[in-house]
Amino acid sequence: MVPDTSTDGSASVPKIGFVSLGCPKALTDSELILTQLRAEGYDTSKTFAGADLVIVNTCGFIDEAVKESLDTIGEALAENGKVIVTGCLGAKDDVILAAHPQVLAVTSPHATEEVMHAVHRHLPKPHDPFTDLVPPQGIRLTPQHYAYLKISEGCNHRCSFCIIPSMRGDLVSRP
């Protein structure tokens, strides 16, 4: 879970529970989503029950990661009932929906805009994003002394043992 980021303790500010599973690429996706949420005035909750909505950023690389992702989605649904799923396992929405048909939305990896649209559909924006301050570095999930910089996404190699290209797509490099 992500730490609370509430600044004034106000009960009127919508709270989002957030779980980030998987690799550093998924972590940078989580940071982008959390930064956008914060820019729009949402706070985060330490607990599923204390949140108005929960986002689970999943991993689908190996069987254990798929199980952990599905278990986490199930736990969030049991404790909160309002769950949006994103991340690598989101590329296999049929797997998620077969196990948990009651999720509110499923998006693929690196789909910040789609996640935000789903959040807005189920928990409207609390205020105008241009009137609030967000730390210039955004929301970080890593310790203060380092951060990941995503310079590419996906992979063009189709190794028989690797599922990354089918989940994260072809290689796209950052300039």
mmCIF file of the C-alpha atoms, coordinates in Angstrom:
data_MODEL
# 
_entry.id   MODEL 
# 
loop_
_atom_site.group_PDB 
_atom_site.id 
_atom_site.type_symbol 
_atom_site.label_atom_id 
_atom_site.label_alt_id 
_atom_site.label_comp_id 
_atom_site.label_asym_id 
_atom_site.label_entity_id 
_atom_site.label_seq_id 
_atom_site.pdbx_PDB_ins_code 
_atom_site.Cartn_x 
_atom_site.Cartn_y 
_atom_site.Cartn_z 
_atom_site.occupancy 
_atom_site.B_iso_or_equiv 
_atom_site.pdbx_formal_charge 
_atom_site.auth_seq_id 
_atom_site.auth_comp_id 
_atom_site.auth_asym_id 
_atom_site.auth_atom_id 
_atom_site.pdbx_PDB_model_num 
ATOM 1   C CA . MET A 1 1   ? 0.000   0.000   0.000   1.00 0.00 ? 1   MET A CA 1 
ATOM 2   C CA . VAL A 1 2   ? 0.991   3.605   -0.563  1.00 0.00 ? 2   VAL A CA 1 
ATOM 3   C CA . PRO A 1 3   ? 1.316   5.988   2.391   1.00 0.00 ? 3   PRO A CA 1 
ATOM 4   C CA . ASP A 1 4   ? -1.389  8.594   3.092   1.00 0.00 ? 4   ASP A CA 1 
ATOM 5   C CA . THR A 1 5   ? -0.724  11.883  1.307   1.00 0.00 ? 5   THR A CA 1 
ATOM 6   C CA . SER A 1 6   ? -3.511  13.885  2.900   1.00 0.00 ? 6   SER A CA 1 
ATOM 7   C CA . THR A 1 7   ? -2.372  17.359  3.812   1.00 0.00 ? 7   THR A CA 1 
ATOM 8   C CA . ASP A 1 8   ? -5.281  18.684  5.830   1.00 0.00 ? 8   ASP A CA 1 
ATOM 9   C CA . GLY A 1 9   ? -7.115  15.590  7.086   1.00 0.00 ? 9   GLY A CA 1 
ATOM 10  C CA . SER A 1 10  ? -10.293 16.734  5.358   1.00 0.00 ? 10  SER A CA 1 
ATOM 11  C CA . ALA A 1 11  ? -12.972 14.059  5.099   1.00 0.00 ? 11  ALA A CA 1 
ATOM 12  C CA . SER A 1 12  ? -14.384 15.623  1.920   1.00 0.00 ? 12  SER A CA 1 
ATOM 13  C CA . VAL A 1 13  ? -11.302 14.834  -0.189  1.00 0.00 ? 13  VAL A CA 1 
ATOM 14  C CA . PRO A 1 14  ? -11.767 11.542  -2.086  1.00 0.00 ? 14  PRO A CA 1 
ATOM 15  C CA . LYS A 1 15  ? -9.244  8.865   -1.104  1.00 0.00 ? 15  LYS A CA 1 
ATOM 16  C CA . ILE A 1 16  ? -7.756  6.240   -3.393  1.00 0.00 ? 16  ILE A CA 1 
ATOM 17  C CA . GLY A 1 17  ? -6.206  3.010   -2.149  1.00 0.00 ? 17  GLY A CA 1 
ATOM 18  C CA . PHE A 1 18  ? -3.278  1.972   -4.338  1.00 0.00 ? 18  PHE A CA 1 
ATOM 19  C CA . VAL A 1 19  ? -1.254  -1.225  -4.615  1.00 0.00 ? 19  VAL A CA 1 
ATOM 20  C CA . SER A 1 20  ? 1.740   -1.476  -6.952  1.00 0.00 ? 20  SER A CA 1 
ATOM 21  C CA . LEU A 1 21  ? 2.940   -4.985  -7.800  1.00 0.00 ? 21  LEU A CA 1 
ATOM 22  C CA . GLY A 1 22  ? 5.738   -6.041  -10.130 1.00 0.00 ? 22  GLY A CA 1 
ATOM 23  C CA . CYS A 1 23  ? 8.893   -4.604  -11.613 1.00 0.00 ? 23  CYS A CA 1 
ATOM 24  C CA . PRO A 1 24  ? 10.421  -1.094  -11.711 1.00 0.00 ? 24  PRO A CA 1 
ATOM 25  C CA . LYS A 1 25  ? 8.566   -0.365  -14.985 1.00 0.00 ? 25  LYS A CA 1 
ATOM 26  C CA . ALA A 1 26  ? 5.279   -0.990  -13.185 1.00 0.00 ? 26  ALA A CA 1 
ATOM 27  C CA . LEU A 1 27  ? 6.525   1.191   -10.328 1.00 0.00 ? 27  LEU A CA 1 
ATOM 28  C CA . THR A 1 28  ? 7.124   4.124   -12.690 1.00 0.00 ? 28  THR A CA 1 
ATOM 29  C CA . ASP A 1 29  ? 3.605   3.625   -14.094 1.00 0.00 ? 29  ASP A CA 1 
ATOM 30  C CA . SER A 1 30  ? 2.314   3.739   -10.500 1.00 0.00 ? 30  SER A CA 1 
ATOM 31  C CA . GLU A 1 31  ? 4.235   6.956   -9.864  1.00 0.00 ? 31  GLU A CA 1 
ATOM 32  C CA . LEU A 1 32  ? 2.679   8.574   -12.937 1.00 0.00 ? 32  LEU A CA 1 
ATOM 33  C CA . ILE A 1 33  ? -0.828  7.563   -11.877 1.00 0.00 ? 33  ILE A CA 1 
ATOM 34  C CA . LEU A 1 34  ? -0.277  8.694   -8.275  1.00 0.00 ? 34  LEU A CA 1 
ATOM 35  C CA . THR A 1 35  ? 1.157   12.014  -9.465  1.00 0.00 ? 35  THR A CA 1 
ATOM 36  C CA . GLN A 1 36  ? -1.883  12.609  -11.679 1.00 0.00 ? 36  GLN A CA 1 
ATOM 37  C CA . LEU A 1 37  ? -4.240  11.642  -8.862  1.00 0.00 ? 37  LEU A CA 1 
ATOM 38  C CA . ARG A 1 38  ? -2.478  14.063  -6.521  1.00 0.00 ? 38  ARG A CA 1 
ATOM 39  C CA . ALA A 1 39  ? -2.508  16.830  -9.144  1.00 0.00 ? 39  ALA A CA 1 
ATOM 40  C CA . GLU A 1 40  ? -6.267  16.436  -9.392  1.00 0.00 ? 40  GLU A CA 1 
ATOM 41  C CA . GLY A 1 41  ? -6.735  16.619  -5.622  1.00 0.00 ? 41  GLY A CA 1 
ATOM 42  C CA . TYR A 1 42  ? -7.230  12.983  -4.657  1.00 0.00 ? 42  TYR A CA 1 
ATOM 43  C CA . ASP A 1 43  ? -5.568  11.675  -1.503  1.00 0.00 ? 43  ASP A CA 1 
ATOM 44  C CA . THR A 1 44  ? -4.304  8.148   -0.891  1.00 0.00 ? 44  THR A CA 1 
ATOM 45  C CA . SER A 1 45  ? -5.421  5.762   1.812   1.00 0.00 ? 45  SER A CA 1 
ATOM 46  C CA . LYS A 1 46  ? -3.306  3.271   3.748   1.00 0.00 ? 46  LYS A CA 1 
ATOM 47  C CA . THR A 1 47  ? -6.200  0.814   3.884   1.00 0.00 ? 47  THR A CA 1 
ATOM 48  C CA . PHE A 1 48  ? -8.679  -0.573  1.384   1.00 0.00 ? 48  PHE A CA 1 
ATOM 49  C CA . ALA A 1 49  ? -11.557 0.061   3.781   1.00 0.00 ? 49  ALA A CA 1 
ATOM 50  C CA . GLY A 1 50  ? -10.550 3.716   4.252   1.00 0.00 ? 50  GLY A CA 1 
ATOM 51  C CA . ALA A 1 51  ? -10.570 4.384   0.499   1.00 0.00 ? 51  ALA A CA 1 
ATOM 52  C CA . ASP A 1 52  ? -13.394 5.507   -1.742  1.00 0.00 ? 52  ASP A CA 1 
ATOM 53  C CA . LEU A 1 53  ? -11.880 3.407   -4.543  1.00 0.00 ? 53  LEU A CA 1 
ATOM 54  C CA . VAL A 1 54  ? -8.852  1.090   -4.968  1.00 0.00 ? 54  VAL A CA 1 
ATOM 55  C CA . ILE A 1 55  ? -6.432  0.841   -7.903  1.00 0.00 ? 55  ILE A CA 1 
ATOM 56  C CA . VAL A 1 56  ? -4.352  -2.332  -8.233  1.00 0.00 ? 56  VAL A CA 1 
ATOM 57  C CA . ASN A 1 57  ? -1.355  -2.119  -10.595 1.00 0.00 ? 57  ASN A CA 1 
ATOM 58  C CA . THR A 1 58  ? -0.775  -5.785  -11.420 1.00 0.00 ? 58  THR A CA 1 
ATOM 59  C CA . CYS A 1 59  ? 2.032   -8.027  -12.602 1.00 0.00 ? 59  CYS A CA 1 
ATOM 60  C CA . GLY A 1 60  ? 1.470   -10.932 -14.938 1.00 0.00 ? 60  GLY A CA 1 
ATOM 61  C CA . PHE A 1 61  ? 4.995   -12.097 -15.687 1.00 0.00 ? 61  PHE A CA 1 
ATOM 62  C CA . ILE A 1 62  ? 5.049   -15.491 -13.946 1.00 0.00 ? 62  ILE A CA 1 
ATOM 63  C CA . ASP A 1 63  ? 2.351   -17.698 -12.429 1.00 0.00 ? 63  ASP A CA 1 
ATOM 64  C CA . GLU A 1 64  ? 3.154   -16.603 -8.866  1.00 0.00 ? 64  GLU A CA 1 
ATOM 65  C CA . ALA A 1 65  ? 2.823   -12.940 -9.880  1.00 0.00 ? 65  ALA A CA 1 
ATOM 66  C CA . VAL A 1 66  ? -0.527  -13.629 -11.566 1.00 0.00 ? 66  VAL A CA 1 
ATOM 67  C CA . LYS A 1 67  ? -1.731  -15.385 -8.403  1.00 0.00 ? 67  LYS A CA 1 
ATOM 68  C CA . GLU A 1 68  ? -0.516  -12.520 -6.200  1.00 0.00 ? 68  GLU A CA 1 
ATOM 69  C CA . SER A 1 69  ? -2.247  -9.992  -8.472  1.00 0.00 ? 69  SER A CA 1 
ATOM 70  C CA . LEU A 1 70  ? -5.534  -11.915 -8.493  1.00 0.00 ? 70  LEU A CA 1 
ATOM 71  C CA . ASP A 1 71  ? -5.360  -12.425 -4.717  1.00 0.00 ? 71  ASP A CA 1 
ATOM 72  C CA . THR A 1 72  ? -4.728  -8.707  -4.169  1.00 0.00 ? 72  THR A CA 1 
ATOM 73  C CA . ILE A 1 73  ? -7.658  -7.783  -6.420  1.00 0.00 ? 73  ILE A CA 1 
ATOM 74  C CA . GLY A 1 74  ? -9.851  -10.203 -4.458  1.00 0.00 ? 74  GLY A CA 1 
ATOM 75  C CA . GLU A 1 75  ? -8.710  -8.746  -1.131  1.00 0.00 ? 75  GLU A CA 1 
ATOM 76  C CA . ALA A 1 76  ? -9.400  -5.195  -2.335  1.00 0.00 ? 76  ALA A CA 1 
ATOM 77  C CA . LEU A 1 77  ? -12.850 -6.204  -3.590  1.00 0.00 ? 77  LEU A CA 1 
ATOM 78  C CA . ALA A 1 78  ? -13.661 -7.935  -0.298  1.00 0.00 ? 78  ALA A CA 1 
ATOM 79  C CA . GLU A 1 79  ? -12.606 -4.954  1.815   1.00 0.00 ? 79  GLU A CA 1 
ATOM 80  C CA . ASN A 1 80  ? -13.694 -2.109  -0.455  1.00 0.00 ? 80  ASN A CA 1 
ATOM 81  C CA . GLY A 1 81  ? -15.824 -3.336  -3.373  1.00 0.00 ? 81  GLY A CA 1 
ATOM 82  C CA . LYS A 1 82  ? -14.708 -0.624  -5.825  1.00 0.00 ? 82  LYS A CA 1 
ATOM 83  C CA . VAL A 1 83  ? -11.572 -1.703  -7.706  1.00 0.00 ? 83  VAL A CA 1 
ATOM 84  C CA . ILE A 1 84  ? -9.859  -0.554  -10.906 1.00 0.00 ? 84  ILE A CA 1 
ATOM 85  C CA . VAL A 1 85  ? -7.182  -2.886  -12.277 1.00 0.00 ? 85  VAL A CA 1 
ATOM 86  C CA . THR A 1 86  ? -4.246  -1.808  -14.432 1.00 0.00 ? 86  THR A CA 1 
ATOM 87  C CA . GLY A 1 87  ? -0.772  -3.105  -15.295 1.00 0.00 ? 87  GLY A CA 1 
ATOM 88  C CA . CYS A 1 88  ? 0.646   -6.073  -17.126 1.00 0.00 ? 88  CYS A CA 1 
ATOM 89  C CA . LEU A 1 89  ? -2.051  -8.526  -16.119 1.00 0.00 ? 89  LEU A CA 1 
ATOM 90  C CA . GLY A 1 90  ? -4.520  -5.961  -17.474 1.00 0.00 ? 90  GLY A CA 1 
ATOM 91  C CA . ALA A 1 91  ? -3.337  -6.987  -20.934 1.00 0.00 ? 91  ALA A CA 1 
ATOM 92  C CA . LYS A 1 92  ? -5.159  -10.246 -20.185 1.00 0.00 ? 92  LYS A CA 1 
ATOM 93  C CA . ASP A 1 93  ? -8.447  -8.740  -19.046 1.00 0.00 ? 93  ASP A CA 1 
ATOM 94  C CA . ASP A 1 94  ? -10.222 -12.054 -19.664 1.00 0.00 ? 94  ASP A CA 1 
ATOM 95  C CA . VAL A 1 95  ? -8.159  -13.647 -16.861 1.00 0.00 ? 95  VAL A CA 1 
ATOM 96  C CA . ILE A 1 96  ? -9.055  -10.837 -14.455 1.00 0.00 ? 96  ILE A CA 1 
ATOM 97  C CA . LEU A 1 97  ? -12.739 -10.728 -15.392 1.00 0.00 ? 97  LEU A CA 1 
ATOM 98  C CA . ALA A 1 98  ? -13.050 -14.514 -15.153 1.00 0.00 ? 98  ALA A CA 1 
ATOM 99  C CA . ALA A 1 99  ? -11.768 -14.399 -11.567 1.00 0.00 ? 99  ALA A CA 1 
ATOM 100 C CA . HIS A 1 100 ? -13.289 -11.054 -10.544 1.00 0.00 ? 100 HIS A CA 1 
ATOM 101 C CA . PRO A 1 101 ? -16.142 -9.940  -12.832 1.00 0.00 ? 101 PRO A CA 1 
ATOM 102 C CA . GLN A 1 102 ? -17.150 -7.183  -10.394 1.00 0.00 ? 102 GLN A CA 1 
ATOM 103 C CA . VAL A 1 103 ? -14.072 -4.971  -10.990 1.00 0.00 ? 103 VAL A CA 1 
ATOM 104 C CA . LEU A 1 104 ? -15.023 -1.499  -12.220 1.00 0.00 ? 104 LEU A CA 1 
ATOM 105 C CA . ALA A 1 105 ? -12.454 -1.310  -15.044 1.00 0.00 ? 105 ALA A CA 1 
ATOM 106 C CA . VAL A 1 106 ? -9.399  -3.084  -16.449 1.00 0.00 ? 106 VAL A CA 1 
ATOM 107 C CA . THR A 1 107 ? -6.651  -1.251  -18.343 1.00 0.00 ? 107 THR A CA 1 
ATOM 108 C CA . SER A 1 108 ? -3.395  -2.401  -19.869 1.00 0.00 ? 108 SER A CA 1 
ATOM 109 C CA . PRO A 1 109 ? 0.100   -1.327  -18.743 1.00 0.00 ? 109 PRO A CA 1 
ATOM 110 C CA . HIS A 1 110 ? 1.282   2.273   -19.225 1.00 0.00 ? 110 HIS A CA 1 
ATOM 111 C CA . ALA A 1 111 ? -2.348  3.438   -19.525 1.00 0.00 ? 111 ALA A CA 1 
ATOM 112 C CA . THR A 1 112 ? -2.404  6.413   -17.168 1.00 0.00 ? 112 THR A CA 1 
ATOM 113 C CA . GLU A 1 113 ? -5.103  8.260   -19.117 1.00 0.00 ? 113 GLU A CA 1 
ATOM 114 C CA . GLU A 1 114 ? -7.386  5.217   -19.207 1.00 0.00 ? 114 GLU A CA 1 
ATOM 115 C CA . VAL A 1 115 ? -6.934  4.715   -15.462 1.00 0.00 ? 115 VAL A CA 1 
ATOM 116 C CA . MET A 1 116 ? -7.778  8.369   -14.834 1.00 0.00 ? 116 MET A CA 1 
ATOM 117 C CA . HIS A 1 117 ? -10.900 8.119   -17.035 1.00 0.00 ? 117 HIS A CA 1 
ATOM 118 C CA . ALA A 1 118 ? -12.024 5.103   -14.989 1.00 0.00 ? 118 ALA A CA 1 
ATOM 119 C CA . VAL A 1 119 ? -11.367 6.963   -11.726 1.00 0.00 ? 119 VAL A CA 1 
ATOM 120 C CA . HIS A 1 120 ? -13.334 9.990   -12.964 1.00 0.00 ? 120 HIS A CA 1 
ATOM 121 C CA . ARG A 1 121 ? -16.235 7.733   -13.992 1.00 0.00 ? 121 ARG A CA 1 
ATOM 122 C CA . HIS A 1 122 ? -16.528 6.240   -10.504 1.00 0.00 ? 122 HIS A CA 1 
ATOM 123 C CA . LEU A 1 123 ? -15.124 9.010   -8.280  1.00 0.00 ? 123 LEU A CA 1 
ATOM 124 C CA . PRO A 1 124 ? -15.360 12.498  -9.829  1.00 0.00 ? 124 PRO A CA 1 
ATOM 125 C CA . LYS A 1 125 ? -12.490 14.963  -9.615  1.00 0.00 ? 125 LYS A CA 1 
ATOM 126 C CA . PRO A 1 126 ? -12.549 16.961  -6.377  1.00 0.00 ? 126 PRO A CA 1 
ATOM 127 C CA . HIS A 1 127 ? -11.287 20.218  -7.966  1.00 0.00 ? 127 HIS A CA 1 
ATOM 128 C CA . ASP A 1 128 ? -9.530  21.916  -10.858 1.00 0.00 ? 128 ASP A CA 1 
ATOM 129 C CA . PRO A 1 129 ? -6.001  20.498  -11.297 1.00 0.00 ? 129 PRO A CA 1 
ATOM 130 C CA . PHE A 1 130 ? -4.635  23.928  -12.245 1.00 0.00 ? 130 PHE A CA 1 
ATOM 131 C CA . THR A 1 131 ? -5.361  25.406  -8.826  1.00 0.00 ? 131 THR A CA 1 
ATOM 132 C CA . ASP A 1 132 ? -3.308  23.025  -6.703  1.00 0.00 ? 132 ASP A CA 1 
ATOM 133 C CA . LEU A 1 133 ? 0.365   22.461  -6.155  1.00 0.00 ? 133 LEU A CA 1 
ATOM 134 C CA . VAL A 1 134 ? 2.061   19.115  -6.711  1.00 0.00 ? 134 VAL A CA 1 
ATOM 135 C CA . PRO A 1 135 ? 5.663   18.519  -5.716  1.00 0.00 ? 135 PRO A CA 1 
ATOM 136 C CA . PRO A 1 136 ? 7.817   19.102  -8.834  1.00 0.00 ? 136 PRO A CA 1 
ATOM 137 C CA . GLN A 1 137 ? 9.279   15.599  -8.602  1.00 0.00 ? 137 GLN A CA 1 
ATOM 138 C CA . GLY A 1 138 ? 5.796   14.043  -8.492  1.00 0.00 ? 138 GLY A CA 1 
ATOM 139 C CA . ILE A 1 139 ? 4.891   11.180  -6.165  1.00 0.00 ? 139 ILE A CA 1 
ATOM 140 C CA . ARG A 1 140 ? 7.756   8.755   -5.606  1.00 0.00 ? 140 ARG A CA 1 
ATOM 141 C CA . LEU A 1 141 ? 7.511   5.209   -4.285  1.00 0.00 ? 141 LEU A CA 1 
ATOM 142 C CA . THR A 1 142 ? 11.286  4.794   -3.998  1.00 0.00 ? 142 THR A CA 1 
ATOM 143 C CA . PRO A 1 143 ? 13.534  6.097   -1.191  1.00 0.00 ? 143 PRO A CA 1 
ATOM 144 C CA . GLN A 1 144 ? 14.700  9.710   -1.490  1.00 0.00 ? 144 GLN A CA 1 
ATOM 145 C CA . HIS A 1 145 ? 18.193  8.836   -2.662  1.00 0.00 ? 145 HIS A CA 1 
ATOM 146 C CA . TYR A 1 146 ? 17.140  7.244   -5.978  1.00 0.00 ? 146 TYR A CA 1 
ATOM 147 C CA . ALA A 1 147 ? 14.347  6.927   -8.546  1.00 0.00 ? 147 ALA A CA 1 
ATOM 148 C CA . TYR A 1 148 ? 13.797  4.888   -11.684 1.00 0.00 ? 148 TYR A CA 1 
ATOM 149 C CA . LEU A 1 149 ? 13.806  6.610   -15.067 1.00 0.00 ? 149 LEU A CA 1 
ATOM 150 C CA . LYS A 1 150 ? 11.912  4.700   -17.712 1.00 0.00 ? 150 LYS A CA 1 
ATOM 151 C CA . ILE A 1 151 ? 13.786  5.121   -20.999 1.00 0.00 ? 151 ILE A CA 1 
ATOM 152 C CA . SER A 1 152 ? 11.939  2.455   -22.935 1.00 0.00 ? 152 SER A CA 1 
ATOM 153 C CA . GLU A 1 153 ? 8.788   0.366   -22.837 1.00 0.00 ? 153 GLU A CA 1 
ATOM 154 C CA . GLY A 1 154 ? 8.155   -3.114  -24.212 1.00 0.00 ? 154 GLY A CA 1 
ATOM 155 C CA . CYS A 1 155 ? 10.449  -5.382  -26.193 1.00 0.00 ? 155 CYS A CA 1 
ATOM 156 C CA . ASN A 1 156 ? 10.809  -6.452  -29.832 1.00 0.00 ? 156 ASN A CA 1 
ATOM 157 C CA . HIS A 1 157 ? 12.279  -9.859  -29.024 1.00 0.00 ? 157 HIS A CA 1 
ATOM 158 C CA . ARG A 1 158 ? 9.837   -12.753 -28.912 1.00 0.00 ? 158 ARG A CA 1 
ATOM 159 C CA . CYS A 1 159 ? 11.721  -15.179 -26.668 1.00 0.00 ? 159 CYS A CA 1 
ATOM 160 C CA . SER A 1 160 ? 9.724   -18.344 -26.099 1.00 0.00 ? 160 SER A CA 1 
ATOM 161 C CA . PHE A 1 161 ? 10.049  -18.047 -22.300 1.00 0.00 ? 161 PHE A CA 1 
ATOM 162 C CA . CYS A 1 162 ? 9.080   -14.366 -22.013 1.00 0.00 ? 162 CYS A CA 1 
ATOM 163 C CA . ILE A 1 163 ? 5.629   -12.809 -21.939 1.00 0.00 ? 163 ILE A CA 1 
ATOM 164 C CA . ILE A 1 164 ? 6.704   -9.147  -21.704 1.00 0.00 ? 164 ILE A CA 1 
ATOM 165 C CA . PRO A 1 165 ? 6.209   -8.265  -25.423 1.00 0.00 ? 165 PRO A CA 1 
ATOM 166 C CA . SER A 1 166 ? 2.646   -9.556  -25.367 1.00 0.00 ? 166 SER A CA 1 
ATOM 167 C CA . MET A 1 167 ? 1.862   -7.587  -22.192 1.00 0.00 ? 167 MET A CA 1 
ATOM 168 C CA . ARG A 1 168 ? 3.787   -4.343  -22.613 1.00 0.00 ? 168 ARG A CA 1 
ATOM 169 C CA . GLY A 1 169 ? 3.896   -4.240  -26.431 1.00 0.00 ? 169 GLY A CA 1 
ATOM 170 C CA . ASP A 1 170 ? 6.698   -3.548  -28.865 1.00 0.00 ? 170 ASP A CA 1 
ATOM 171 C CA . LEU A 1 171 ? 9.738   -1.509  -27.903 1.00 0.00 ? 171 LEU A CA 1 
ATOM 172 C CA . VAL A 1 172 ? 9.122   2.237   -27.661 1.00 0.00 ? 172 VAL A CA 1 
ATOM 173 C CA . SER A 1 173 ? 12.124  4.339   -26.679 1.00 0.00 ? 173 SER A CA 1 
ATOM 174 C CA . ARG A 1 174 ? 12.110  7.686   -24.982 1.00 0.00 ? 174 ARG A CA 1 
ATOM 175 C CA . PRO A 1 175 ? 14.088  10.445  -26.752 1.00 0.00 ? 175 PRO A CA 1 
# 
